[in-house]
mmCIF file with all atom_site columns, C-alpha atoms in Angstrom:
data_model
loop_
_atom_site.group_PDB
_atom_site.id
_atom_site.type_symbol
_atom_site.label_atom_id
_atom_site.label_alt_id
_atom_site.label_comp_id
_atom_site.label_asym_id
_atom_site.label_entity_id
_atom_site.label_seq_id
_atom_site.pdbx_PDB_ins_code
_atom_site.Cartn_x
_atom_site.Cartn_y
_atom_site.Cartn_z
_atom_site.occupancy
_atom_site.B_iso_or_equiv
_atom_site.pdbx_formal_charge
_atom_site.auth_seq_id
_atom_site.auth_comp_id
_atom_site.auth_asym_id
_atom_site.auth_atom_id
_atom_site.pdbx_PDB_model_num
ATOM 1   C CA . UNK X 1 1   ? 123.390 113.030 113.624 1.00 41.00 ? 1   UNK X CA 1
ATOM 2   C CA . UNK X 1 2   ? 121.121 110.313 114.648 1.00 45.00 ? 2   UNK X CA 1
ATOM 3   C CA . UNK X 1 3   ? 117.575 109.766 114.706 1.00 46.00 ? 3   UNK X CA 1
ATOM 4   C CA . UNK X 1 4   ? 116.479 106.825 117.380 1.00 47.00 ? 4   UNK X CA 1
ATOM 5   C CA . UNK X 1 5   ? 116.182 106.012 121.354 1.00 47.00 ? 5   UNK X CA 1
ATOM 6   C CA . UNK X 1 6   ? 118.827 107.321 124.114 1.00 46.00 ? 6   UNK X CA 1
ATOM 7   C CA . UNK X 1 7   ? 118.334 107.062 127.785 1.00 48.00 ? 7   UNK X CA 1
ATOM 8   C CA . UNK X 1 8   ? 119.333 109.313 129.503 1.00 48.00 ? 8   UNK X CA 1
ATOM 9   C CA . UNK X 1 9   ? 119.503 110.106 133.230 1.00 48.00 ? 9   UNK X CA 1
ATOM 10  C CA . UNK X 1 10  ? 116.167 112.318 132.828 1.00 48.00 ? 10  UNK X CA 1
ATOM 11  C CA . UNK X 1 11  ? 114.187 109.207 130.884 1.00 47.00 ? 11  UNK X CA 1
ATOM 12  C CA . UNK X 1 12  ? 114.235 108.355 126.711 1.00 46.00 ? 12  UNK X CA 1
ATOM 13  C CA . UNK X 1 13  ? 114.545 110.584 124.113 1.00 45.00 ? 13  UNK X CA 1
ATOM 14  C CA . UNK X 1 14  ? 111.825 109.563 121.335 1.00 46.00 ? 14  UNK X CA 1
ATOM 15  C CA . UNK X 1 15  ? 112.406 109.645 117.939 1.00 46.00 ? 15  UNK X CA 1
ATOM 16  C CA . UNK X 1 16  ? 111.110 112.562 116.728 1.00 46.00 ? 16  UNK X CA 1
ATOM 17  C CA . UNK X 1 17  ? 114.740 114.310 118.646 1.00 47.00 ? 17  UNK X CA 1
ATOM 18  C CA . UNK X 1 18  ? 118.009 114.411 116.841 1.00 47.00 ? 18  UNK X CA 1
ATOM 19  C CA . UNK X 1 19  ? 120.694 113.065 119.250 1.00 49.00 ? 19  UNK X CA 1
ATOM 20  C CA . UNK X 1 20  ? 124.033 115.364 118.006 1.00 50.00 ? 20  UNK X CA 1
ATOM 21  C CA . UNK X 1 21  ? 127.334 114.507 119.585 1.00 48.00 ? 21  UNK X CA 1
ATOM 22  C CA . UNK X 1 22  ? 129.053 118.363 120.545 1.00 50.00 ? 22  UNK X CA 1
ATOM 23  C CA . UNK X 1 23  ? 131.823 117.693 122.143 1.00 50.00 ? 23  UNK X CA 1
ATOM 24  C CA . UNK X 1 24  ? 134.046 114.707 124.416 1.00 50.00 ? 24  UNK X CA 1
ATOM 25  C CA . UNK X 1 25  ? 131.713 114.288 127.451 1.00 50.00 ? 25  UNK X CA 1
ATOM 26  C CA . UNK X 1 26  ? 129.332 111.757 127.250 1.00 48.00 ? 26  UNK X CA 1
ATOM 27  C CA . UNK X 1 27  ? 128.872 110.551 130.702 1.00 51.00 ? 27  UNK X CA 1
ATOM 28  C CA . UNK X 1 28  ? 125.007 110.990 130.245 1.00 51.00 ? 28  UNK X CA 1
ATOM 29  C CA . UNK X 1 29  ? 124.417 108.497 127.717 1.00 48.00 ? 29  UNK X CA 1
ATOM 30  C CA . UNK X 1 30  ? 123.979 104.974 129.004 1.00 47.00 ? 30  UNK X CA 1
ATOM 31  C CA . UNK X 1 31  ? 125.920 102.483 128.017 1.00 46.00 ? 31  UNK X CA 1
ATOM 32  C CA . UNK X 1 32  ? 124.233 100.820 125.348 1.00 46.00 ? 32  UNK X CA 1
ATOM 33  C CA . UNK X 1 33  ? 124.301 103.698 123.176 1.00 44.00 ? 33  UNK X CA 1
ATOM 34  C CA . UNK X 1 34  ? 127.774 104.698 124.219 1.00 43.00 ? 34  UNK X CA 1
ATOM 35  C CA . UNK X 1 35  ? 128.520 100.813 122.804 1.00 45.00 ? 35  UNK X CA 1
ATOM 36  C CA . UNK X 1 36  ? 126.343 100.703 119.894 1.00 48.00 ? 36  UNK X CA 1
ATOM 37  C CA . UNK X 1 37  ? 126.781 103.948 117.986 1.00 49.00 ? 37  UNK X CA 1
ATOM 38  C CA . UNK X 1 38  ? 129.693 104.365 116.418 1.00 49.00 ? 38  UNK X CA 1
ATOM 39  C CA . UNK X 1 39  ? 129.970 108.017 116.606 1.00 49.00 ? 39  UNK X CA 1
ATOM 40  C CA . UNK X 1 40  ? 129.245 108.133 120.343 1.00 48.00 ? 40  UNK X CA 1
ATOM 41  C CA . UNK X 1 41  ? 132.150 105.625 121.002 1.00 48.00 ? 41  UNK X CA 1
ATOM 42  C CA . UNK X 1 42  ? 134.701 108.220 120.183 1.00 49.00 ? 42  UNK X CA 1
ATOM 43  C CA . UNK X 1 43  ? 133.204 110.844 123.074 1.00 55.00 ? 43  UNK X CA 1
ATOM 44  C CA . UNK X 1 44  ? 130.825 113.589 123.048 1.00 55.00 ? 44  UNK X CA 1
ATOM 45  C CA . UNK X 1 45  ? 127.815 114.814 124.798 1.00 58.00 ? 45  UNK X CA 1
ATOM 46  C CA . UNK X 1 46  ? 124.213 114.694 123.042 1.00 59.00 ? 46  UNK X CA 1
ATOM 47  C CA . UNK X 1 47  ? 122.098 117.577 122.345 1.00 58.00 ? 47  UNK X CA 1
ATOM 48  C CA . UNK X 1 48  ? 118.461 117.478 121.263 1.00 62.00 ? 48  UNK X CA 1
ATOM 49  C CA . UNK X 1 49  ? 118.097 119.438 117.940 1.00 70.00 ? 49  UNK X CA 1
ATOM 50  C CA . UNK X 1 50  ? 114.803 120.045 116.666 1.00 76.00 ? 50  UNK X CA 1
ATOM 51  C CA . UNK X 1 51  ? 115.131 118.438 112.737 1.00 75.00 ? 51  UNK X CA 1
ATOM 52  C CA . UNK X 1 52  ? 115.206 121.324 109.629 1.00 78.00 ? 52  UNK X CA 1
ATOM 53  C CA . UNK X 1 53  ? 112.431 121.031 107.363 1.00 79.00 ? 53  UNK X CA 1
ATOM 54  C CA . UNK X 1 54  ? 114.525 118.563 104.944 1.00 82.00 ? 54  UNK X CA 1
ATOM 55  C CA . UNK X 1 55  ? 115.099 116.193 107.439 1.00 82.00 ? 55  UNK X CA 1
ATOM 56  C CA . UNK X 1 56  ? 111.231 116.067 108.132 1.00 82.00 ? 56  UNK X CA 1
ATOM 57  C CA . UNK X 1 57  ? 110.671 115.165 104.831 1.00 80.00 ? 57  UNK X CA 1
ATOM 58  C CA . UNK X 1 58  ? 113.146 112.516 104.563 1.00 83.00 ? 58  UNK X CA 1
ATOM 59  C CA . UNK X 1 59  ? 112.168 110.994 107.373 1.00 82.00 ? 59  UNK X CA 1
ATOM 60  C CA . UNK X 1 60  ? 108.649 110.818 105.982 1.00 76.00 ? 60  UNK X CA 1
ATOM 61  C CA . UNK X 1 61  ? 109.141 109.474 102.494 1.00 77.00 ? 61  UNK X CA 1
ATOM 62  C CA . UNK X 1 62  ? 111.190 107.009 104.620 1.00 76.00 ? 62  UNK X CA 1
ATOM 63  C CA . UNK X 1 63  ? 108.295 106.050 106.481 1.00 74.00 ? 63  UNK X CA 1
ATOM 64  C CA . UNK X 1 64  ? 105.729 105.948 103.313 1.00 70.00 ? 64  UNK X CA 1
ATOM 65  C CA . UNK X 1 65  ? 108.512 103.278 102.047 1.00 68.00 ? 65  UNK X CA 1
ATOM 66  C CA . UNK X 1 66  ? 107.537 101.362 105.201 1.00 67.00 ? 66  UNK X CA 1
ATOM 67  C CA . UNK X 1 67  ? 104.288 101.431 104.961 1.00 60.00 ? 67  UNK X CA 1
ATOM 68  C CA . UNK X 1 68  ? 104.752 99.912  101.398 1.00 57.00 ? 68  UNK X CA 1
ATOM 69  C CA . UNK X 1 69  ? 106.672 97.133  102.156 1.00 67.00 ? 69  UNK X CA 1
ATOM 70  C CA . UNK X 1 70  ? 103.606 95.936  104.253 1.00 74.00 ? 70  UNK X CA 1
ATOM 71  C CA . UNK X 1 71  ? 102.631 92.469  103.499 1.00 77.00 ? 71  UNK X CA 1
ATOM 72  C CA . UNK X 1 72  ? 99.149  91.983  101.386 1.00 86.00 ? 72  UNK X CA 1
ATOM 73  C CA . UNK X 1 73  ? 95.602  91.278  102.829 1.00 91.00 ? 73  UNK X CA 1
ATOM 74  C CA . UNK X 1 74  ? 95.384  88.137  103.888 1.00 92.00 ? 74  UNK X CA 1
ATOM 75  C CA . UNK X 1 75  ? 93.695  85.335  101.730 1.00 94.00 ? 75  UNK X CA 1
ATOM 76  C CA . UNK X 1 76  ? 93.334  81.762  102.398 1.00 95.00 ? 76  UNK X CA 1
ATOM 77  C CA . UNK X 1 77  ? 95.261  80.426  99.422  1.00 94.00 ? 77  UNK X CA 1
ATOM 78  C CA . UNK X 1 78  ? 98.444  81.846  101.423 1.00 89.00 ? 78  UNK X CA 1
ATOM 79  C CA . UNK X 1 79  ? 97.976  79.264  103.986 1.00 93.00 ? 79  UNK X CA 1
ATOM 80  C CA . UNK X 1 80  ? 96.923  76.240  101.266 1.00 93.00 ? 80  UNK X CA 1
ATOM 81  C CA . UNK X 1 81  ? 92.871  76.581  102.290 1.00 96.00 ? 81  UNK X CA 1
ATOM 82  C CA . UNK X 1 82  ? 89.765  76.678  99.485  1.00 96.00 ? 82  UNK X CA 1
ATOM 83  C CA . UNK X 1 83  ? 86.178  76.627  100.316 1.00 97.00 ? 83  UNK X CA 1
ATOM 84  C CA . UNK X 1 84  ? 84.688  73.541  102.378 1.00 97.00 ? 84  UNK X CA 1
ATOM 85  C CA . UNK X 1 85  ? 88.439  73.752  104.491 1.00 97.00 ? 85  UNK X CA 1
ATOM 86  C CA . UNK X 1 86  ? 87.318  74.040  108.438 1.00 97.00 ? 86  UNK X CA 1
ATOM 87  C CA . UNK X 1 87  ? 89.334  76.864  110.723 1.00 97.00 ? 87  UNK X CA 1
ATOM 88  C CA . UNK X 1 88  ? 88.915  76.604  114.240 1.00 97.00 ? 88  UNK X CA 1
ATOM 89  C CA . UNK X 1 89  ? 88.595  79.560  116.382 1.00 96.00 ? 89  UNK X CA 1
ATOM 90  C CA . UNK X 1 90  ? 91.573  79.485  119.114 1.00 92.00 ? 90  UNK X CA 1
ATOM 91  C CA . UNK X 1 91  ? 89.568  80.635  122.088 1.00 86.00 ? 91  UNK X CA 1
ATOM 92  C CA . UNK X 1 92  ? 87.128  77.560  121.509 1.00 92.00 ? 92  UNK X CA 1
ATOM 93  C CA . UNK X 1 93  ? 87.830  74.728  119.805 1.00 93.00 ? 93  UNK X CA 1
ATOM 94  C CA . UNK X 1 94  ? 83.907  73.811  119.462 1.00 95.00 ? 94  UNK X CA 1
ATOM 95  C CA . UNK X 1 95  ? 83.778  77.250  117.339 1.00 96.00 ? 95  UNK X CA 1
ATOM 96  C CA . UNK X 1 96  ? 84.505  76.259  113.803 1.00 97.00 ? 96  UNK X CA 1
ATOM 97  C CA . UNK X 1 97  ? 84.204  78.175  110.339 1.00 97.00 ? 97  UNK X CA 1
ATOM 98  C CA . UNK X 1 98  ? 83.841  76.908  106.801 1.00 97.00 ? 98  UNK X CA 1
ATOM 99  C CA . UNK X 1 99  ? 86.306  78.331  104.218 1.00 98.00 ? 99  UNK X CA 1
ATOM 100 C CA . UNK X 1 100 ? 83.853  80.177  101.653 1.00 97.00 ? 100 UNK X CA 1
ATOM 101 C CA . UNK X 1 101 ? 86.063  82.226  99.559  1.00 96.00 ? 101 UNK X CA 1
ATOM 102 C CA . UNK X 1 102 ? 89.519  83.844  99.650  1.00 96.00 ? 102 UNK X CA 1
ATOM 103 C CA . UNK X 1 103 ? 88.558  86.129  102.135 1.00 95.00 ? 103 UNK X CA 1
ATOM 104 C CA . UNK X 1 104 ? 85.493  84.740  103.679 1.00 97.00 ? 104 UNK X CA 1
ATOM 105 C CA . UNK X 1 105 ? 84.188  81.875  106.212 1.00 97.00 ? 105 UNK X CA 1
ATOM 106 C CA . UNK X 1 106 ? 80.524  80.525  107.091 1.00 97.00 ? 106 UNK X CA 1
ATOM 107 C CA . UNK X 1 107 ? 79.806  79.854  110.609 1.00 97.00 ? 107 UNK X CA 1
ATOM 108 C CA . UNK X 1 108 ? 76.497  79.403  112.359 1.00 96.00 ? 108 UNK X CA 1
ATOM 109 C CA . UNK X 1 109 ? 74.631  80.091  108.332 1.00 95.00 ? 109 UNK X CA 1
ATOM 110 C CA . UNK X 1 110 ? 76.273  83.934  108.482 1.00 95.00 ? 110 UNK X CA 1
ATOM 111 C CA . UNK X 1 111 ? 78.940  84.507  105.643 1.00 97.00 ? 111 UNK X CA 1
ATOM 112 C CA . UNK X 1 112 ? 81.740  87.032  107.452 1.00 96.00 ? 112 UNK X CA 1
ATOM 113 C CA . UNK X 1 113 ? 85.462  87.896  107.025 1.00 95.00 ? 113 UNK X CA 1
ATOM 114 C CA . UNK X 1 114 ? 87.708  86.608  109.515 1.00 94.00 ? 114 UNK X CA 1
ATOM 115 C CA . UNK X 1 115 ? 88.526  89.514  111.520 1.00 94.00 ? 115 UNK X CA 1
ATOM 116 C CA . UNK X 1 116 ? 84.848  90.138  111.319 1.00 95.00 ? 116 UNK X CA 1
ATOM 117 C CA . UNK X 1 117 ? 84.323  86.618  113.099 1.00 95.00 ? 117 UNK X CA 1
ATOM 118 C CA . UNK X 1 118 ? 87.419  87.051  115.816 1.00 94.00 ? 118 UNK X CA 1
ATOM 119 C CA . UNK X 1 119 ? 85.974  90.450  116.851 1.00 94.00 ? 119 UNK X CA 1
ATOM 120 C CA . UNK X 1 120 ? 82.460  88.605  117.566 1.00 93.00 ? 120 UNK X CA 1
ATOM 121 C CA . UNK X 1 121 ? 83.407  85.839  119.028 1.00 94.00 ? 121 UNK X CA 1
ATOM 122 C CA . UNK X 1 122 ? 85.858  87.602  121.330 1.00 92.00 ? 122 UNK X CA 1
ATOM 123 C CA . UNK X 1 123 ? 83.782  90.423  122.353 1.00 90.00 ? 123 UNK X CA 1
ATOM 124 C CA . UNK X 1 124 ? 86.458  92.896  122.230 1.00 89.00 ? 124 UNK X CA 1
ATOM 125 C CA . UNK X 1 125 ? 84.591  95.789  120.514 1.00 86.00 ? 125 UNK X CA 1
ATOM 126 C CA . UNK X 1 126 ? 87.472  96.533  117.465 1.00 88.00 ? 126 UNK X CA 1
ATOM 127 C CA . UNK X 1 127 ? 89.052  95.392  114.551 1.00 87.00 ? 127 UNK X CA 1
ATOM 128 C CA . UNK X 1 128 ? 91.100  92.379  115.300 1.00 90.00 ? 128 UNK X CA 1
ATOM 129 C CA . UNK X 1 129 ? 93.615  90.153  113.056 1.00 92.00 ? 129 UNK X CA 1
ATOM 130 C CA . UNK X 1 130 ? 91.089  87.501  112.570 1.00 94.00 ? 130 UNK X CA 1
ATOM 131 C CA . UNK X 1 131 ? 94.529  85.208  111.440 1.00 95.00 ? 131 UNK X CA 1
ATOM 132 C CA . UNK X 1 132 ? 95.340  85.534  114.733 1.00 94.00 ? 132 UNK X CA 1
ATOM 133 C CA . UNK X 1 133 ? 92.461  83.659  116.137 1.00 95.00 ? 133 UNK X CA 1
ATOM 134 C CA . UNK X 1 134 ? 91.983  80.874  114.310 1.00 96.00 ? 134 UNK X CA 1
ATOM 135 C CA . UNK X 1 135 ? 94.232  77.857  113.067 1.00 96.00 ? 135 UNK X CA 1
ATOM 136 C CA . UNK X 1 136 ? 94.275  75.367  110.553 1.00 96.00 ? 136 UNK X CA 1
ATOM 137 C CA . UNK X 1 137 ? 94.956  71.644  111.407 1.00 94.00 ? 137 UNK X CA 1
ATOM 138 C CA . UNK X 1 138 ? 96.583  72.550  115.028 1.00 94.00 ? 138 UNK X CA 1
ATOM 139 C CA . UNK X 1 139 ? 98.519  76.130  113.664 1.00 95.00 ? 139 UNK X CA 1
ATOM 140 C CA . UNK X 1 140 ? 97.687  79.429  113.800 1.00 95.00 ? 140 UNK X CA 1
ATOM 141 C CA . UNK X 1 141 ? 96.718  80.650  110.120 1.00 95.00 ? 141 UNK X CA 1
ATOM 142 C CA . UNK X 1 142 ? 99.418  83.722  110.960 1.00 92.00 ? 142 UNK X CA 1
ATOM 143 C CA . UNK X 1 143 ? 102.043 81.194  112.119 1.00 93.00 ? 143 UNK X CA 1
ATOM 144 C CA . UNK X 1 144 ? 100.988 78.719  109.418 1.00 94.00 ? 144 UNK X CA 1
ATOM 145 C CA . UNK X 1 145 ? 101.765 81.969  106.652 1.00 91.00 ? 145 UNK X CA 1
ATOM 146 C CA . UNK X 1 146 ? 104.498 83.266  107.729 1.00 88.00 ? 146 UNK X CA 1
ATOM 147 C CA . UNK X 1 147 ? 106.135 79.555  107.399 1.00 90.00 ? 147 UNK X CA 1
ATOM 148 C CA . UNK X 1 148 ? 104.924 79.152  103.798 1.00 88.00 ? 148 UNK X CA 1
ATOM 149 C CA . UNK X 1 149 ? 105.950 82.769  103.144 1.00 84.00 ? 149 UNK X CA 1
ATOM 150 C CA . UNK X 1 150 ? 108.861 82.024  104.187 1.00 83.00 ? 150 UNK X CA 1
ATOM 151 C CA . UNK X 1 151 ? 109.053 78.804  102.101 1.00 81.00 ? 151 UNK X CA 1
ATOM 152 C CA . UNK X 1 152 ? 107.508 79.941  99.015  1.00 73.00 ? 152 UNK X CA 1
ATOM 153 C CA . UNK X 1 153 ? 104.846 77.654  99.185  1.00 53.00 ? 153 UNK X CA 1
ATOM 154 C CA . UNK X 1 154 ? 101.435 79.451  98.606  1.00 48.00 ? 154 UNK X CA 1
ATOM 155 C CA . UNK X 1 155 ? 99.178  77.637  97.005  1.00 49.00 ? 155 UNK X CA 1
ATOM 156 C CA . UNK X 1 156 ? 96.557  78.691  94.673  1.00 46.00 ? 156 UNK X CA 1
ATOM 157 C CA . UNK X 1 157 ? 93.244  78.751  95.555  1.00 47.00 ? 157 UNK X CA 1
ATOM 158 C CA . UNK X 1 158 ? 90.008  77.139  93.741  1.00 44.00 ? 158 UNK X CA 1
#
């Protein structure tokens, strides 16, 4: 059994279908998942099985693990900032926020969280990944953590 993406000639197959190979005909499947899966290369024709009530639940504890694995709220020490440090917001250079705390900047005398900042200045009505809109010396603060993640080189803060 396998749990992911098929096309077939009718469309996809999402993943909440089992894909089970029943037999030696598999001219149906494309041929990237005649190629890829291993138990497909040796024939058979899928069927869609609805999942039994264990498989539901393994598949969700699976996804909680996910969810865990999640990388932590951003703060500014991650990307070597402290307080007085100067971001500058991406969609206007003349837009610039002072570092105030770990989670915080100062711009125009109004103390707000990043995202909080990106979703005004943008306009777009919802929450927004305020590391995604402003950079630090010419680098995205996103781009700039995921290199010193990826380095081990956070920094503390303060």
């Amino acid at each position: 059994m396998f749990l992911g993406l098929f096309l077939f000639p009718e469309g996809l197959v999402n993943t909440c279908q089992r894909i089970v190979v029943v037999g030696d005909d598999h001219a149906g499947l494309s041929p990237l998942a005649e190629d890829s899966r291993p138990h497909l290369r040796h024939g058979g024709q899928a069927a869609r099985v609805t999942p039994t009530g264990e498989q539901i639940v393994e598949e969700h504890e699976a996804e909680e693990a996910r969810i865990k694995q999640r990388r932590a709220p951003f703060k500014f020490s991650m990307v070597g900032l402290k307080p007085g440090d100067e971001v500058v917001f991406a969609g206007d250079a003349s837009k610039r926020a002072t570092v105030v705390d770990e989670r915080h900047v100062e711009y125009e005398g109004v103390t707000a969280s990043l995202s909080a900042l990106a979703e005004e200045l943008t306009g777009l009505g919802h929450a927004l990944q305020g590391p995604l809109y402003f950079s630090y010396e010419g680098e995205l603060l996103t781009e700039r953590r995921d290199r010193m993640e990826l380095i081990g080189e956070e920094q503390p803060c303060c």
